[in-house]
């Protein structure tokens, strides 16, 4: 799922990177807060664990092998915030030193694998675990968390790929970056992840979870009662999806209804996309078509990236403000 | 004493007399082999770069890191073939002064990435009229080569330290630095475990996932233990929770040359995009 460079436009990369800044800021703050006796080294060593885990090949039917990402597992073991930092560092290392995954696409890769995957996986895990309080319920939580975390992360990557030909074409109408539209990129990315990679991820996560449950039951991350911050971040995720599209400000009209139908039928967990799109349409007025105003295109890109950053920071500050308020009452 | 010798003399156990004709059933254990090979590759890369002596004729790490980032950004933004060819030529020139072994591994990775992209984009050639994937392949080739040139000519702890100039917080640099060190330590540990697993798996291993998750689970427990040990060691040495990266900038002839080339490329890029 590592997106290489030049598949996404530089402006998409800039927006995805900007989207990660508040996530990283919140994660660093939460990690310092939650693990007061931390353990700064835990982050680095967690990152090397996450890096090495991607090197473990697991057997697949037919004698082939594949590897798991282990994002949800890390979130269950270390907590989603520490998992976010660990996976980010592992991805940075892969991009900078091993040439695996792009340098410009680093923000997008982090968004999919260091944000969506661990946070959604952990949220799902907690949601099911809190409702079905039996040992089987916990296993169901691990299975659902790791499966949906990975599949939705692959869906995000597919959306990032798929919007490129809609937004960036040269004078002759040829796509400049990834040439595949959403109708191709979503099935191509999501179906293999639903059928193969998701299953590998589930098996790997469940077996390690079982092993650790038996040998070291105290090793798991104990999250507090404050789950609202996670919900806040997830709400942020829903807002971010249309922002990725907003970044360019053109081509909204090119969305045919057929394409939107494809998005809906592409997978079971696509529910939030149309919701995001519905919100996205209301943004259209904010971003006038810059060819009309006569500004150079680069200016439009920079402007929209800045706008994205400003909106994101505001949204995250508002969310953290809402989360902080009840906490003060408790004190 | 007499009783025991009598017993031994009387009956030799049957299993000792039987011929050994046990042939273990063959099993597909490519997953262990692949994991071992992958780990060994990473470990040898980490080891080779940490033993590298500082090259007097090479530019300093911050200059190289900033230069590589600039090159990647310009490559991504350009629409001109001439600029792309110039960048590739410059990178190939840089590559040409390296050792043969390094050249072949960098080229293998760069061509591999370009070929993979070509296969991935091939259907688009038939789907979209007049579409050519050559540009993306060339760009990817240049980027992968630029990154590999950086990572093979610069010590990784220096690269991590140089990230301070790109406004990356000290905390991240510390985490990155310790990650590199612990990949080696934990990697060696898991390599030993995987080899033990391979040696002990005689015949058909019916629970491959259990075996592998045992290795990964133990790796996690070991990593927690190591983190605690490192934290105690840091506290003992007076660590208060703040980590500062101290950089001493050395600016030599190689740096000036490196900077001049990159500024030249930037000017060329601006000139082309205006024209």
PDB file of C-alpha atoms in Angstrom, chain A residues 12-112:
ATOM      1  CA  UNK A  12      -2.287  16.421  -3.263  1.00  0.00           C
ATOM      2  CA  UNK A  13       0.885  15.426  -1.440  1.00  0.00           C
ATOM      3  CA  UNK A  14       1.077  18.860   0.191  1.00  0.00           C
ATOM      4  CA  UNK A  15      -2.524  18.650   1.366  1.00  0.00           C
ATOM      5  CA  UNK A  16      -2.090  15.123   2.739  1.00  0.00           C
ATOM      6  CA  UNK A  17       1.079  16.212   4.536  1.00  0.00           C
ATOM      7  CA  UNK A  18      -0.702  19.240   5.958  1.00  0.00           C
ATOM      8  CA  UNK A  19      -3.550  16.994   7.074  1.00  0.00           C
ATOM      9  CA  UNK A  20      -1.083  14.898   9.046  1.00  0.00           C
ATOM     10  CA  UNK A  21       0.409  17.858  10.972  1.00  0.00           C
ATOM     11  CA  UNK A  22      -2.474  18.173  13.450  1.00  0.00           C
ATOM     12  CA  UNK A  23      -2.619  14.376  13.776  1.00  0.00           C
ATOM     13  CA  UNK A  24       1.080  14.232  14.664  1.00  0.00           C
ATOM     14  CA  UNK A  25       0.761  17.177  17.042  1.00  0.00           C
ATOM     15  CA  UNK A  26      -2.171  15.591  18.863  1.00  0.00           C
ATOM     16  CA  UNK A  27      -0.416  12.205  18.936  1.00  0.00           C
ATOM     17  CA  UNK A  28       2.808  13.576  20.430  1.00  0.00           C
ATOM     18  CA  UNK A  29       0.854  15.494  23.064  1.00  0.00           C
ATOM     19  CA  UNK A  30      -1.345  12.515  23.934  1.00  0.00           C
ATOM     20  CA  UNK A  31       1.616  10.155  24.152  1.00  0.00           C
ATOM     21  CA  UNK A  32       3.402  12.497  26.550  1.00  0.00           C
ATOM     22  CA  UNK A  33       0.186  12.904  28.566  1.00  0.00           C
ATOM     23  CA  UNK A  34      -0.908   9.266  28.658  1.00  0.00           C
ATOM     24  CA  UNK A  35       2.388   7.657  29.406  1.00  0.00           C
ATOM     25  CA  UNK A  36       3.730  10.077  31.953  1.00  0.00           C
ATOM     26  CA  UNK A  37       6.453   7.678  32.925  1.00  0.00           C
ATOM     27  CA  UNK A  38       7.303   7.169  29.390  1.00  0.00           C
ATOM     28  CA  UNK A  39       9.533   5.705  28.026  1.00  0.00           C
ATOM     29  CA  UNK A  40      10.626   7.897  25.188  1.00  0.00           C
ATOM     30  CA  UNK A  41      12.669   4.934  23.896  1.00  0.00           C
ATOM     31  CA  UNK A  42       9.421   2.961  23.625  1.00  0.00           C
ATOM     32  CA  UNK A  43       8.499   5.033  20.574  1.00  0.00           C
ATOM     33  CA  UNK A  44      11.711   4.308  18.697  1.00  0.00           C
ATOM     34  CA  UNK A  45      11.730   0.681  19.649  1.00  0.00           C
ATOM     35  CA  UNK A  46       8.032   0.444  18.765  1.00  0.00           C
ATOM     36  CA  UNK A  47       8.890   1.901  15.363  1.00  0.00           C
ATOM     37  CA  UNK A  48      11.596  -0.679  14.766  1.00  0.00           C
ATOM     38  CA  UNK A  49       9.146  -3.394  15.850  1.00  0.00           C
ATOM     39  CA  UNK A  50       6.617  -2.061  13.354  1.00  0.00           C
ATOM     40  CA  UNK A  51       9.314  -1.911  10.650  1.00  0.00           C
ATOM     41  CA  UNK A  52      10.437  -5.476  11.322  1.00  0.00           C
ATOM     42  CA  UNK A  53       6.883  -6.753  11.459  1.00  0.00           C
ATOM     43  CA  UNK A  54       6.423  -5.702   7.829  1.00  0.00           C
ATOM     44  CA  UNK A  55       9.370  -7.996   7.020  1.00  0.00           C
ATOM     45  CA  UNK A  56       7.649 -11.090   8.400  1.00  0.00           C
ATOM     46  CA  UNK A  57       6.284 -13.088   5.512  1.00  0.00           C
ATOM     47  CA  UNK A  58       3.215 -15.153   6.258  1.00  0.00           C
ATOM     48  CA  UNK A  59       2.148 -18.122   4.149  1.00  0.00           C
ATOM     49  CA  UNK A  60      -0.736 -17.661   1.724  1.00  0.00           C
ATOM     50  CA  UNK A  61      -2.662 -20.340  -0.146  1.00  0.00           C
ATOM     51  CA  UNK A  62      -0.814 -21.685  -3.180  1.00  0.00           C
ATOM     52  CA  UNK A  63       2.618 -21.498  -1.646  1.00  0.00           C
ATOM     53  CA  UNK A  64       2.951 -17.743  -1.987  1.00  0.00           C
ATOM     54  CA  UNK A  65       3.673 -15.370   0.854  1.00  0.00           C
ATOM     55  CA  UNK A  66       2.562 -11.887   1.886  1.00  0.00           C
ATOM     56  CA  UNK A  67       3.209  -9.519   4.724  1.00  0.00           C
ATOM     57  CA  UNK A  68       0.950  -7.762   7.191  1.00  0.00           C
ATOM     58  CA  UNK A  69       1.065  -4.073   8.147  1.00  0.00           C
ATOM     59  CA  UNK A  70       0.171  -4.652  11.790  1.00  0.00           C
ATOM     60  CA  UNK A  71      -1.220  -1.141  12.333  1.00  0.00           C
ATOM     61  CA  UNK A  72      -4.213  -2.269  14.375  1.00  0.00           C
ATOM     62  CA  UNK A  73      -2.059  -4.665  16.390  1.00  0.00           C
ATOM     63  CA  UNK A  74       0.310  -1.835  17.291  1.00  0.00           C
ATOM     64  CA  UNK A  75      -2.661   0.343  18.248  1.00  0.00           C
ATOM     65  CA  UNK A  76      -3.985  -2.416  20.530  1.00  0.00           C
ATOM     66  CA  UNK A  77      -0.543  -2.969  22.056  1.00  0.00           C
ATOM     67  CA  UNK A  78       0.811   0.580  22.367  1.00  0.00           C
ATOM     68  CA  UNK A  79      -2.312   2.711  21.978  1.00  0.00           C
ATOM     69  CA  UNK A  80      -3.355   4.475  18.752  1.00  0.00           C
ATOM     70  CA  UNK A  81      -1.294   7.621  19.391  1.00  0.00           C
ATOM     71  CA  UNK A  82       1.989   5.801  19.998  1.00  0.00           C
ATOM     72  CA  UNK A  83       1.133   3.515  17.061  1.00  0.00           C
ATOM     73  CA  UNK A  84       0.672   6.596  14.847  1.00  0.00           C
ATOM     74  CA  UNK A  85       4.130   7.911  15.755  1.00  0.00           C
ATOM     75  CA  UNK A  86       5.768   4.502  15.447  1.00  0.00           C
ATOM     76  CA  UNK A  87       4.277   3.777  12.028  1.00  0.00           C
ATOM     77  CA  UNK A  88       5.151   7.325  10.868  1.00  0.00           C
ATOM     78  CA  UNK A  89       8.790   6.834  11.801  1.00  0.00           C
ATOM     79  CA  UNK A  90       8.856   3.386  10.203  1.00  0.00           C
ATOM     80  CA  UNK A  91       7.408   4.882   7.000  1.00  0.00           C
ATOM     81  CA  UNK A  92       9.883   7.768   7.080  1.00  0.00           C
ATOM     82  CA  UNK A  93      12.721   5.304   7.349  1.00  0.00           C
ATOM     83  CA  UNK A  94      11.371   3.264   4.465  1.00  0.00           C
ATOM     84  CA  UNK A  95      10.953   6.349   2.271  1.00  0.00           C
ATOM     85  CA  UNK A  96      14.228   8.055   3.110  1.00  0.00           C
ATOM     86  CA  UNK A  97      16.620   5.165   3.515  1.00  0.00           C
ATOM     87  CA  UNK A  98      15.136   2.199   1.689  1.00  0.00           C
ATOM     88  CA  UNK A  99      13.391   4.021  -1.164  1.00  0.00           C
ATOM     89  CA  UNK A 100      10.137   2.195  -0.363  1.00  0.00           C
ATOM     90  CA  UNK A 101       7.225   4.621  -0.715  1.00  0.00           C
ATOM     91  CA  UNK A 102       7.627   8.142  -1.990  1.00  0.00           C
ATOM     92  CA  UNK A 103       9.207  11.104  -0.259  1.00  0.00           C
ATOM     93  CA  UNK A 104       6.588  13.526  -1.521  1.00  0.00           C
ATOM     94  CA  UNK A 105       3.872  10.926  -1.012  1.00  0.00           C
ATOM     95  CA  UNK A 106       5.050  10.496   2.586  1.00  0.00           C
ATOM     96  CA  UNK A 107       2.122  12.542   3.916  1.00  0.00           C
ATOM     97  CA  UNK A 108      -0.381  10.468   1.946  1.00  0.00           C
ATOM     98  CA  UNK A 109       1.205   7.201   3.068  1.00  0.00           C
ATOM     99  CA  UNK A 110       1.141   8.376   6.676  1.00  0.00           C
ATOM    100  CA  UNK A 111      -2.475   9.410   6.327  1.00  0.00           C
ATOM    101  CA  UNK A 112      -3.454   5.921   5.145  1.00  0.00           C
TER     102      UNK A 112
END
